[in-house]
Amino acid sequence: MAARLTLHEVTLRFGGVKVLQDVGFTVEPGQIFGLVGPNGAGKTSLFNCISGHYHPNSGSITIDETEVLGNAPSRLARHGLARTFQHPALQLHATVLENVLLGAHTHLPGGPVSWSLRLPYTGRAEKDRREEARALLERNGLGWAADLPADELSHGLHKGIELCRALLMRPRLLLLDEPAAGLSHGEVEQFSDSIKRLREEEDITIVIVEHHMGLIAALTDRVVVLDHGRVLMEGTAAQAQSDPRVIEAYIGKEATDDAA
Ligand SMILES: Nc1ncnc2c1ncn2[C@@H]1O[C@H](COP(=O)(O)OP(=O)(O)O)[C@@H](O)[C@H]1O
Ligand SMILES: [Mg+2]
C-alpha cells in the first residue's frame, strides 16, 4: 500500500538559524509530489527530517497514522521509506550490481560514519536478491552495466544506480533529491520513463526535489514551493510556474547568486 505522508508545522533550527519554519503539507497515497524552490530553500533539510537524518525542533511528521519524527533512519526503512541523495555515495570500485545490493544506506554520504561493502543475505535469499537487483537494473536501462565497476559509469548513471538501490527496498514512500541534476538529455528521458512506469506498476508514493521544471510538470500531480524554509505556495506545477511569488523567489535568488 502506498503511504500517506503528512507534515505539520515542522521547524528546524541550526544554532540561531531557522532552516525550516512551520512547514506543513500532505502527500496522498500514490501521488507524485514535487518539492521545489531556490537553492538554500531547505528542500534537502526537509528530506533529512523525513528520513530521520535530521531531528526537527518541533512539529509532526506522520507516515500513514504513525508519528515518525525523531526516528532513526533505519527505523524509517521499516515504515517503507527509501530515498536517494543529492550527491550519490557509491562504492566506486565495487560493481554496479553490488552497489544496488548494498541497500539504502542509512547514513548521510560523507557523514562521520562510513559504511562498508556488506552483503547480509546468504544462500537462497541472496540469490533472489541478486536476481531482483539485476531485474531492476534491466528495467531502468542499466542492465548492460551490472557487472562493470561503478567508477566506469557517468554521474547520470550513478543516479540510476541509486534509484535501483532505493527500489530494491520495495518502498511505499520514495524521496528523490535532485534525481535529474547533471543528467544528459537522454538520461533525463530514461529517468522520466522509469518514474512513469513505477507509477503504473507499483503502489508507491513519490516525492521529488528537482529544479528541472519541465520534468516536474511532466511527472507531478502537485507541488509545494519552499522559500527561506517556509511554504510559499502549494498547487499544480503549472500554477507554481505562473505564480508571481514563485517567479520572484527564483529571480531574487539569481540576483543574489550573481552578486556573490
Ligand atoms: N547540518 C547543517 N548545519 C547547518 N546548516 C545547515 C545544515 N544543513 C542545512 N543547513 C542550512 O540550511 C539551509 C537550507 O539548505 P538545504 O536544505 O540544503 O537547501 P536546498 O536543498 O533547498 O538547496 C542552508 O542555509 C544550509 O546552509
Ligand atoms: Mg538540496
PDB file of C-alpha atoms and ligand atoms in Angstrom:
ATOM      1  CA  MET A   1       0.000   0.000   0.000  1.00  0.00           C
ATOM      2  CA  ALA A   2       1.344   3.409  -0.972  1.00  0.00           C
ATOM      3  CA  ALA A   3       1.971   5.621   2.041  1.00  0.00           C
ATOM      4  CA  ARG A   4       0.411   8.925   3.035  1.00  0.00           C
ATOM      5  CA  LEU A   5       2.959  11.481   4.239  1.00  0.00           C
ATOM      6  CA  THR A   6       1.770  14.336   6.430  1.00  0.00           C
ATOM      7  CA  LEU A   7       3.908  17.172   7.743  1.00  0.00           C
ATOM      8  CA  HIS A   8       2.588  19.612  10.288  1.00  0.00           C
ATOM      9  CA  GLU A   9       4.400  22.746  11.473  1.00  0.00           C
ATOM     10  CA  VAL A  10       7.872  21.272  11.043  1.00  0.00           C
ATOM     11  CA  THR A  11      10.513  23.666  12.359  1.00  0.00           C
ATOM     12  CA  LEU A  12      14.274  23.048  12.225  1.00  0.00           C
ATOM     13  CA  ARG A  13      16.961  25.332  13.615  1.00  0.00           C
ATOM     14  CA  PHE A  14      20.731  25.127  13.452  1.00  0.00           C
ATOM     15  CA  GLY A  15      22.110  27.428  16.115  1.00  0.00           C
ATOM     16  CA  GLY A  16      20.069  30.578  15.717  1.00  0.00           C
ATOM     17  CA  VAL A  17      19.266  29.934  12.054  1.00  0.00           C
ATOM     18  CA  LYS A  18      15.773  28.756  11.146  1.00  0.00           C
ATOM     19  CA  VAL A  19      16.247  26.368   8.253  1.00  0.00           C
ATOM     20  CA  LEU A  20      12.586  25.268   8.225  1.00  0.00           C
ATOM     21  CA  GLN A  21       9.683  27.136   9.688  1.00  0.00           C
ATOM     22  CA  ASP A  22       6.192  25.703  10.225  1.00  0.00           C
ATOM     23  CA  VAL A  23       6.314  23.549   7.114  1.00  0.00           C
ATOM     24  CA  GLY A  24       3.123  21.611   6.514  1.00  0.00           C
ATOM     25  CA  PHE A  25       1.586  19.666   3.636  1.00  0.00           C
ATOM     26  CA  THR A  26       0.110  16.262   2.853  1.00  0.00           C
ATOM     27  CA  VAL A  27       1.165  13.857   0.120  1.00  0.00           C
ATOM     28  CA  GLU A  28      -1.690  11.474  -0.670  1.00  0.00           C
ATOM     29  CA  PRO A  29      -1.062   7.762  -1.271  1.00  0.00           C
ATOM     30  CA  GLY A  30       0.036   7.137  -4.866  1.00  0.00           C
ATOM     31  CA  GLN A  31       0.774  10.771  -5.651  1.00  0.00           C
ATOM     32  CA  ILE A  32       3.914  12.006  -7.342  1.00  0.00           C
ATOM     33  CA  PHE A  33       4.639  15.176  -5.456  1.00  0.00           C
ATOM     34  CA  GLY A  34       7.191  17.869  -6.320  1.00  0.00           C
ATOM     35  CA  LEU A  35       9.191  19.843  -3.765  1.00  0.00           C
ATOM     36  CA  VAL A  36      10.704  22.867  -5.478  1.00  0.00           C
ATOM     37  CA  GLY A  37      12.321  26.163  -4.546  1.00  0.00           C
ATOM     38  CA  PRO A  38      15.588  28.045  -4.982  1.00  0.00           C
ATOM     39  CA  ASN A  39      18.925  26.727  -3.701  1.00  0.00           C
ATOM     40  CA  GLY A  40      19.121  27.040   0.071  1.00  0.00           C
ATOM     41  CA  ALA A  41      15.319  26.977   0.480  1.00  0.00           C
ATOM     42  CA  GLY A  42      15.532  23.952   2.784  1.00  0.00           C
ATOM     43  CA  LYS A  43      14.455  21.125   0.461  1.00  0.00           C
ATOM     44  CA  THR A  44      17.264  18.705   1.331  1.00  0.00           C
ATOM     45  CA  SER A  45      16.938  19.585   5.021  1.00  0.00           C
ATOM     46  CA  LEU A  46      13.246  18.711   4.828  1.00  0.00           C
ATOM     47  CA  PHE A  47      14.074  15.346   3.233  1.00  0.00           C
ATOM     48  CA  ASN A  48      16.630  14.817   6.007  1.00  0.00           C
ATOM     49  CA  CYS A  49      13.901  15.467   8.585  1.00  0.00           C
ATOM     50  CA  ILE A  50      11.543  12.987   6.922  1.00  0.00           C
ATOM     51  CA  SER A  51      14.231  10.299   6.593  1.00  0.00           C
ATOM     52  CA  GLY A  52      15.378  10.742  10.188  1.00  0.00           C
ATOM     53  CA  HIS A  53      18.830  12.160   9.394  1.00  0.00           C
ATOM     54  CA  TYR A  54      17.852  15.490  10.987  1.00  0.00           C
ATOM     55  CA  HIS A  55      15.707  15.926  14.070  1.00  0.00           C
ATOM     56  CA  PRO A  56      13.325  18.887  13.815  1.00  0.00           C
ATOM     57  CA  ASN A  57      12.906  21.124  16.855  1.00  0.00           C
ATOM     58  CA  SER A  58       9.132  20.865  16.672  1.00  0.00           C
ATOM     59  CA  GLY A  59       6.255  19.699  14.532  1.00  0.00           C
ATOM     60  CA  SER A  60       4.916  16.383  13.383  1.00  0.00           C
ATOM     61  CA  ILE A  61       5.751  14.008  10.523  1.00  0.00           C
ATOM     62  CA  THR A  62       3.498  11.017  10.007  1.00  0.00           C
ATOM     63  CA  ILE A  63       3.665   8.125   7.582  1.00  0.00           C
ATOM     64  CA  ASP A  64       0.079   6.895   7.389  1.00  0.00           C
ATOM     65  CA  GLU A  65      -1.001   7.156  11.014  1.00  0.00           C
ATOM     66  CA  THR A  66       2.438   6.706  12.588  1.00  0.00           C
ATOM     67  CA  GLU A  67       4.395   9.608  14.045  1.00  0.00           C
ATOM     68  CA  VAL A  68       7.960   9.186  12.762  1.00  0.00           C
ATOM     69  CA  LEU A  69       9.542  12.477  13.790  1.00  0.00           C
ATOM     70  CA  GLY A  70      12.776  11.776  15.626  1.00  0.00           C
ATOM     71  CA  ASN A  71      13.004   8.170  14.432  1.00  0.00           C
ATOM     72  CA  ALA A  72      16.376   6.878  13.265  1.00  0.00           C
ATOM     73  CA  PRO A  73      16.797   6.329   9.503  1.00  0.00           C
ATOM     74  CA  SER A  74      16.999   2.563   9.994  1.00  0.00           C
ATOM     75  CA  ARG A  75      13.580   2.566  11.686  1.00  0.00           C
ATOM     76  CA  LEU A  76      12.067   4.554   8.848  1.00  0.00           C
ATOM     77  CA  ALA A  77      13.069   1.885   6.358  1.00  0.00           C
ATOM     78  CA  ARG A  78      10.709  -0.393   8.267  1.00  0.00           C
ATOM     79  CA  HIS A  79       7.865   2.038   7.559  1.00  0.00           C
ATOM     80  CA  GLY A  80       8.584   1.603   3.846  1.00  0.00           C
ATOM     81  CA  LEU A  81      10.627   4.759   3.329  1.00  0.00           C
ATOM     82  CA  ALA A  82      13.545   4.843   0.887  1.00  0.00           C
ATOM     83  CA  ARG A  83      15.402   7.810  -0.510  1.00  0.00           C
ATOM     84  CA  THR A  84      18.187   8.905  -2.816  1.00  0.00           C
ATOM     85  CA  PHE A  85      20.702  11.644  -2.090  1.00  0.00           C
ATOM     86  CA  GLN A  86      21.527  14.840  -3.949  1.00  0.00           C
ATOM     87  CA  HIS A  87      25.145  13.626  -4.157  1.00  0.00           C
ATOM     88  CA  PRO A  88      25.171   9.840  -4.510  1.00  0.00           C
ATOM     89  CA  ALA A  89      27.760   7.992  -2.432  1.00  0.00           C
ATOM     90  CA  LEU A  90      28.752   4.788  -4.165  1.00  0.00           C
ATOM     91  CA  GLN A  91      31.442   2.206  -3.621  1.00  0.00           C
ATOM     92  CA  LEU A  92      33.225   3.131  -6.833  1.00  0.00           C
ATOM     93  CA  HIS A  93      35.400   0.029  -7.087  1.00  0.00           C
ATOM     94  CA  ALA A  94      32.510  -2.336  -6.497  1.00  0.00           C
ATOM     95  CA  THR A  95      30.297  -3.334  -9.410  1.00  0.00           C
ATOM     96  CA  VAL A  96      27.042  -1.619 -10.260  1.00  0.00           C
ATOM     97  CA  LEU A  97      25.141  -4.708  -9.122  1.00  0.00           C
ATOM     98  CA  GLU A  98      26.970  -4.791  -5.776  1.00  0.00           C
ATOM     99  CA  ASN A  99      26.169  -1.127  -5.253  1.00  0.00           C
ATOM    100  CA  VAL A 100      22.479  -1.813  -5.765  1.00  0.00           C
ATOM    101  CA  LEU A 101      22.680  -4.731  -3.327  1.00  0.00           C
ATOM    102  CA  LEU A 102      24.106  -2.532  -0.612  1.00  0.00           C
ATOM    103  CA  GLY A 103      20.556  -1.410   0.032  1.00  0.00           C
ATOM    104  CA  ALA A 104      19.746   2.113   1.013  1.00  0.00           C
ATOM    105  CA  HIS A 105      22.485   3.400   3.233  1.00  0.00           C
ATOM    106  CA  THR A 106      21.101   4.893   6.370  1.00  0.00           C
ATOM    107  CA  HIS A 107      23.903   7.390   6.928  1.00  0.00           C
ATOM    108  CA  LEU A 108      24.364  10.614   5.028  1.00  0.00           C
ATOM    109  CA  PRO A 109      27.008  10.353   2.311  1.00  0.00           C
ATOM    110  CA  GLY A 110      30.270  11.833   3.532  1.00  0.00           C
ATOM    111  CA  GLY A 111      28.997  11.698   7.103  1.00  0.00           C
ATOM    112  CA  PRO A 112      31.134  10.617  10.005  1.00  0.00           C
ATOM    113  CA  VAL A 113      30.011   7.005   9.881  1.00  0.00           C
ATOM    114  CA  SER A 114      31.499   5.136   6.967  1.00  0.00           C
ATOM    115  CA  TRP A 115      29.704   2.139   5.620  1.00  0.00           C
ATOM    116  CA  SER A 116      31.453  -0.848   4.164  1.00  0.00           C
ATOM    117  CA  LEU A 117      30.539  -3.303   1.472  1.00  0.00           C
ATOM    118  CA  ARG A 118      28.378  -5.794   3.274  1.00  0.00           C
ATOM    119  CA  LEU A 119      26.015  -8.275   1.770  1.00  0.00           C
ATOM    120  CA  PRO A 120      23.912  -9.521   4.650  1.00  0.00           C
ATOM    121  CA  TYR A 121      21.954 -12.053   2.634  1.00  0.00           C
ATOM    122  CA  THR A 122      23.051 -15.636   2.399  1.00  0.00           C
ATOM    123  CA  GLY A 123      22.173 -18.622   0.270  1.00  0.00           C
ATOM    124  CA  ARG A 124      18.812 -18.595  -1.451  1.00  0.00           C
ATOM    125  CA  ALA A 125      17.798 -15.175  -0.148  1.00  0.00           C
ATOM    126  CA  GLU A 126      20.955 -13.618  -1.535  1.00  0.00           C
ATOM    127  CA  LYS A 127      20.432 -15.259  -4.916  1.00  0.00           C
ATOM    128  CA  ASP A 128      16.848 -13.943  -5.085  1.00  0.00           C
ATOM    129  CA  ARG A 129      18.035 -10.528  -4.090  1.00  0.00           C
ATOM    130  CA  ARG A 130      20.710 -10.516  -6.797  1.00  0.00           C
ATOM    131  CA  GLU A 131      18.164 -11.539  -9.389  1.00  0.00           C
ATOM    132  CA  GLU A 132      15.807  -8.809  -8.253  1.00  0.00           C
ATOM    133  CA  ALA A 133      18.624  -6.250  -8.379  1.00  0.00           C
ATOM    134  CA  ARG A 134      19.569  -7.348 -11.892  1.00  0.00           C
ATOM    135  CA  ALA A 135      15.928  -7.104 -12.991  1.00  0.00           C
ATOM    136  CA  LEU A 136      15.696  -3.591 -11.539  1.00  0.00           C
ATOM    137  CA  LEU A 137      18.843  -2.547 -13.415  1.00  0.00           C
ATOM    138  CA  GLU A 138      17.370  -4.003 -16.645  1.00  0.00           C
ATOM    139  CA  ARG A 139      14.101  -2.143 -16.182  1.00  0.00           C
ATOM    140  CA  ASN A 140      15.888   1.117 -15.550  1.00  0.00           C
ATOM    141  CA  GLY A 141      18.180   0.912 -18.576  1.00  0.00           C
ATOM    142  CA  LEU A 142      21.298  -0.206 -16.698  1.00  0.00           C
ATOM    143  CA  GLY A 143      21.265  -3.962 -17.276  1.00  0.00           C
ATOM    144  CA  TRP A 144      24.280  -3.719 -19.589  1.00  0.00           C
ATOM    145  CA  ALA A 145      26.358  -2.166 -16.786  1.00  0.00           C
ATOM    146  CA  ALA A 146      25.517  -4.579 -13.950  1.00  0.00           C
ATOM    147  CA  ASP A 147      28.960  -6.197 -13.783  1.00  0.00           C
ATOM    148  CA  LEU A 148      31.069  -3.111 -14.504  1.00  0.00           C
ATOM    149  CA  PRO A 149      32.840  -1.209 -11.726  1.00  0.00           C
ATOM    150  CA  ALA A 150      30.686   1.774 -10.757  1.00  0.00           C
ATOM    151  CA  ASP A 151      33.514   4.219 -11.459  1.00  0.00           C
ATOM    152  CA  GLU A 152      33.308   3.393 -15.172  1.00  0.00           C
ATOM    153  CA  LEU A 153      29.847   4.977 -15.314  1.00  0.00           C
ATOM    154  CA  SER A 154      28.861   8.623 -15.693  1.00  0.00           C
ATOM    155  CA  HIS A 155      27.413  10.745 -12.898  1.00  0.00           C
ATOM    156  CA  GLY A 156      23.988  10.431 -14.517  1.00  0.00           C
ATOM    157  CA  LEU A 157      24.174   6.660 -14.418  1.00  0.00           C
ATOM    158  CA  HIS A 158      25.272   6.780 -10.762  1.00  0.00           C
ATOM    159  CA  LYS A 159      21.917   8.400 -10.071  1.00  0.00           C
ATOM    160  CA  GLY A 160      20.263   5.466 -11.831  1.00  0.00           C
ATOM    161  CA  ILE A 161      22.154   3.057  -9.566  1.00  0.00           C
ATOM    162  CA  GLU A 162      20.908   4.950  -6.526  1.00  0.00           C
ATOM    163  CA  LEU A 163      17.338   4.759  -7.789  1.00  0.00           C
ATOM    164  CA  CYS A 164      17.628   0.983  -8.220  1.00  0.00           C
ATOM    165  CA  ARG A 165      19.164   0.687  -4.761  1.00  0.00           C
ATOM    166  CA  ALA A 166      16.212   2.541  -3.242  1.00  0.00           C
ATOM    167  CA  LEU A 167      13.709   0.471  -5.246  1.00  0.00           C
ATOM    168  CA  LEU A 168      15.256  -2.789  -4.063  1.00  0.00           C
ATOM    169  CA  MET A 169      13.857  -1.894  -0.630  1.00  0.00           C
ATOM    170  CA  ARG A 170      10.368  -2.038  -2.189  1.00  0.00           C
ATOM    171  CA  PRO A 171       9.428   1.325  -0.669  1.00  0.00           C
ATOM    172  CA  ARG A 172       5.889   2.592  -0.143  1.00  0.00           C
ATOM    173  CA  LEU A 173       7.287   6.119   0.047  1.00  0.00           C
ATOM    174  CA  LEU A 174      10.240   7.187  -2.090  1.00  0.00           C
ATOM    175  CA  LEU A 175      12.092  10.503  -1.709  1.00  0.00           C
ATOM    176  CA  LEU A 176      14.280  11.586  -4.649  1.00  0.00           C
ATOM    177  CA  ASP A 177      16.652  14.527  -4.119  1.00  0.00           C
ATOM    178  CA  GLU A 178      17.509  16.200  -7.455  1.00  0.00           C
ATOM    179  CA  PRO A 179      17.442  12.942  -9.428  1.00  0.00           C
ATOM    180  CA  ALA A 180      17.907  14.716 -12.775  1.00  0.00           C
ATOM    181  CA  ALA A 181      20.666  17.170 -11.789  1.00  0.00           C
ATOM    182  CA  GLY A 182      23.669  16.777 -14.108  1.00  0.00           C
ATOM    183  CA  LEU A 183      21.897  14.235 -16.334  1.00  0.00           C
ATOM    184  CA  SER A 184      22.211  14.322 -20.121  1.00  0.00           C
ATOM    185  CA  HIS A 185      19.050  14.784 -22.166  1.00  0.00           C
ATOM    186  CA  GLY A 186      18.843  11.039 -22.849  1.00  0.00           C
ATOM    187  CA  GLU A 187      19.355  10.206 -19.187  1.00  0.00           C
ATOM    188  CA  VAL A 188      16.548  12.585 -18.177  1.00  0.00           C
ATOM    189  CA  GLU A 189      14.259  10.769 -20.631  1.00  0.00           C
ATOM    190  CA  GLN A 190      15.283   7.418 -19.142  1.00  0.00           C
ATOM    191  CA  PHE A 191      14.633   8.692 -15.632  1.00  0.00           C
ATOM    192  CA  SER A 192      11.260  10.100 -16.612  1.00  0.00           C
ATOM    193  CA  ASP A 193      10.259   6.758 -18.166  1.00  0.00           C
ATOM    194  CA  SER A 194      11.358   4.930 -15.002  1.00  0.00           C
ATOM    195  CA  ILE A 195       9.154   7.123 -12.824  1.00  0.00           C
ATOM    196  CA  LYS A 196       6.161   6.838 -15.149  1.00  0.00           C
ATOM    197  CA  ARG A 197       6.487   3.060 -15.169  1.00  0.00           C
ATOM    198  CA  LEU A 198       6.801   2.981 -11.384  1.00  0.00           C
ATOM    199  CA  ARG A 199       3.544   4.879 -11.130  1.00  0.00           C
ATOM    200  CA  GLU A 200       1.788   2.401 -13.410  1.00  0.00           C
ATOM    201  CA  GLU A 201       3.186  -0.766 -11.929  1.00  0.00           C
ATOM    202  CA  GLU A 202       3.805  -0.124  -8.240  1.00  0.00           C
ATOM    203  CA  ASP A 203       1.698   1.074  -5.360  1.00  0.00           C
ATOM    204  CA  ILE A 204       4.048   3.841  -4.304  1.00  0.00           C
ATOM    205  CA  THR A 205       4.093   7.495  -3.225  1.00  0.00           C
ATOM    206  CA  ILE A 206       6.972   9.588  -4.600  1.00  0.00           C
ATOM    207  CA  VAL A 207       8.309  12.991  -3.531  1.00  0.00           C
ATOM    208  CA  ILE A 208      10.783  14.603  -5.955  1.00  0.00           C
ATOM    209  CA  VAL A 209      13.052  17.601  -5.310  1.00  0.00           C
ATOM    210  CA  GLU A 210      14.038  18.927  -8.701  1.00  0.00           C
ATOM    211  CA  HIS A 211      14.955  22.167 -10.488  1.00  0.00           C
ATOM    212  CA  HIS A 212      14.106  20.787 -13.917  1.00  0.00           C
ATOM    213  CA  MET A 213      10.620  22.346 -14.155  1.00  0.00           C
ATOM    214  CA  GLY A 214       9.787  20.540 -17.394  1.00  0.00           C
ATOM    215  CA  LEU A 215      10.278  17.265 -15.586  1.00  0.00           C
ATOM    216  CA  ILE A 216       8.320  18.417 -12.532  1.00  0.00           C
ATOM    217  CA  ALA A 217       5.450  19.499 -14.787  1.00  0.00           C
ATOM    218  CA  ALA A 218       5.510  16.201 -16.675  1.00  0.00           C
ATOM    219  CA  LEU A 219       5.638  13.945 -13.622  1.00  0.00           C
ATOM    220  CA  THR A 220       3.948  15.534 -10.629  1.00  0.00           C
ATOM    221  CA  ASP A 221       0.316  15.753  -9.513  1.00  0.00           C
ATOM    222  CA  ARG A 222       1.055  18.529  -7.083  1.00  0.00           C
ATOM    223  CA  VAL A 223       3.931  20.662  -5.831  1.00  0.00           C
ATOM    224  CA  VAL A 224       4.949  22.626  -2.780  1.00  0.00           C
ATOM    225  CA  VAL A 225       7.280  25.587  -3.263  1.00  0.00           C
ATOM    226  CA  LEU A 226       9.683  26.256  -0.398  1.00  0.00           C
ATOM    227  CA  ASP A 227      11.472  29.567   0.037  1.00  0.00           C
ATOM    228  CA  HIS A 228      13.647  30.526   3.008  1.00  0.00           C
ATOM    229  CA  GLY A 229      12.405  27.469   4.886  1.00  0.00           C
ATOM    230  CA  ARG A 230       8.706  28.296   4.519  1.00  0.00           C
ATOM    231  CA  VAL A 231       5.955  27.029   2.237  1.00  0.00           C
ATOM    232  CA  LEU A 232       5.474  29.751  -0.361  1.00  0.00           C
ATOM    233  CA  MET A 233       2.617  28.049  -2.209  1.00  0.00           C
ATOM    234  CA  GLU A 234       1.029  24.681  -2.907  1.00  0.00           C
ATOM    235  CA  GLY A 235      -0.739  23.700  -6.112  1.00  0.00           C
ATOM    236  CA  THR A 236      -0.083  22.171  -9.529  1.00  0.00           C
ATOM    237  CA  ALA A 237       3.247  22.624 -11.303  1.00  0.00           C
ATOM    238  CA  ALA A 238       1.516  24.903 -13.821  1.00  0.00           C
ATOM    239  CA  GLN A 239       0.153  27.102 -11.020  1.00  0.00           C
ATOM    240  CA  ALA A 240       3.617  27.277  -9.458  1.00  0.00           C
ATOM    241  CA  GLN A 241       5.265  28.249 -12.742  1.00  0.00           C
ATOM    242  CA  SER A 242       2.893  31.166 -13.241  1.00  0.00           C
ATOM    243  CA  ASP A 243       2.760  32.314  -9.600  1.00  0.00           C
ATOM    244  CA  PRO A 244       4.394  35.759  -9.255  1.00  0.00           C
ATOM    245  CA  ARG A 245       5.667  34.897  -5.747  1.00  0.00           C
ATOM    246  CA  VAL A 246       7.465  31.844  -7.093  1.00  0.00           C
ATOM    247  CA  ILE A 247       8.951  33.748 -10.042  1.00  0.00           C
ATOM    248  CA  GLU A 248      10.071  36.465  -7.620  1.00  0.00           C
ATOM    249  CA  ALA A 249      11.695  33.913  -5.288  1.00  0.00           C
ATOM    250  CA  TYR A 250      13.717  32.414  -8.154  1.00  0.00           C
ATOM    251  CA  ILE A 251      14.669  35.779  -9.663  1.00  0.00           C
ATOM    252  CA  GLY A 252      15.609  37.149  -6.240  1.00  0.00           C
ATOM    253  CA  LYS A 253      17.813  34.123  -5.696  1.00  0.00           C
ATOM    254  CA  GLU A 254      19.518  34.514  -9.094  1.00  0.00           C
ATOM    255  CA  ALA A 255      20.237  38.150  -8.348  1.00  0.00           C
ATOM    256  CA  THR A 256      21.827  37.166  -5.017  1.00  0.00           C
ATOM    257  CA  ASP A 257      23.858  34.388  -6.698  1.00  0.00           C
ATOM    258  CA  ASP A 258      25.099  36.839  -9.376  1.00  0.00           C
ATOM    259  CA  ALA A 259      26.175  39.300  -6.728  1.00  0.00           C
ATOM    260  CA  ALA A 260      28.020  36.619  -4.733  1.00  0.00           C
TER     261      ALA A 260
HETATM  262  N1  LIG B   1      23.734  20.406   9.029  1.00  0.00           N
HETATM  263  C1  LIG B   1      23.534  21.721   8.844  1.00  0.00           C
HETATM  264  N2  LIG B   1      24.078  22.642   9.669  1.00  0.00           N
HETATM  265  C2  LIG B   1      23.871  23.961   9.474  1.00  0.00           C
HETATM  266  N3  LIG B   1      23.131  24.472   8.480  1.00  0.00           N
HETATM  267  C3  LIG B   1      22.572  23.616   7.631  1.00  0.00           C
HETATM  268  C4  LIG B   1      22.734  22.205   7.755  1.00  0.00           C
HETATM  269  N4  LIG B   1      22.039  21.590   6.752  1.00  0.00           N
HETATM  270  C5  LIG B   1      21.485  22.586   6.045  1.00  0.00           C
HETATM  271  N5  LIG B   1      21.799  23.790   6.553  1.00  0.00           N
HETATM  272  C6  LIG B   1      21.374  25.101   6.030  1.00  0.00           C
HETATM  273  O1  LIG B   1      20.017  25.031   5.695  1.00  0.00           O
HETATM  274  C7  LIG B   1      19.744  25.845   4.572  1.00  0.00           C
HETATM  275  C8  LIG B   1      18.976  25.053   3.563  1.00  0.00           C
HETATM  276  O2  LIG B   1      19.843  24.116   2.970  1.00  0.00           O
HETATM  277  P1  LIG B   1      19.300  22.905   2.097  1.00  0.00           P
HETATM  278  O3  LIG B   1      18.281  22.167   2.871  1.00  0.00           O
HETATM  279  O4  LIG B   1      20.482  22.139   1.613  1.00  0.00           O
HETATM  280  O5  LIG B   1      18.588  23.670   0.891  1.00  0.00           O
HETATM  281  P2  LIG B   1      18.173  23.166  -0.569  1.00  0.00           P
HETATM  282  O6  LIG B   1      18.243  21.680  -0.599  1.00  0.00           O
HETATM  283  O7  LIG B   1      16.790  23.706  -0.771  1.00  0.00           O
HETATM  284  O8  LIG B   1      19.140  23.805  -1.527  1.00  0.00           O
HETATM  285  C9  LIG B   1      21.071  26.372   4.055  1.00  0.00           C
HETATM  286  O9  LIG B   1      21.238  27.696   4.517  1.00  0.00           O
HETATM  287  C10 LIG B   1      22.064  25.432   4.704  1.00  0.00           C
HETATM  288  O10 LIG B   1      23.297  26.065   4.907  1.00  0.00           O
HETATM  289 MG    MG B   2      19.332  20.361  -1.773  1.00  0.00          MG
END
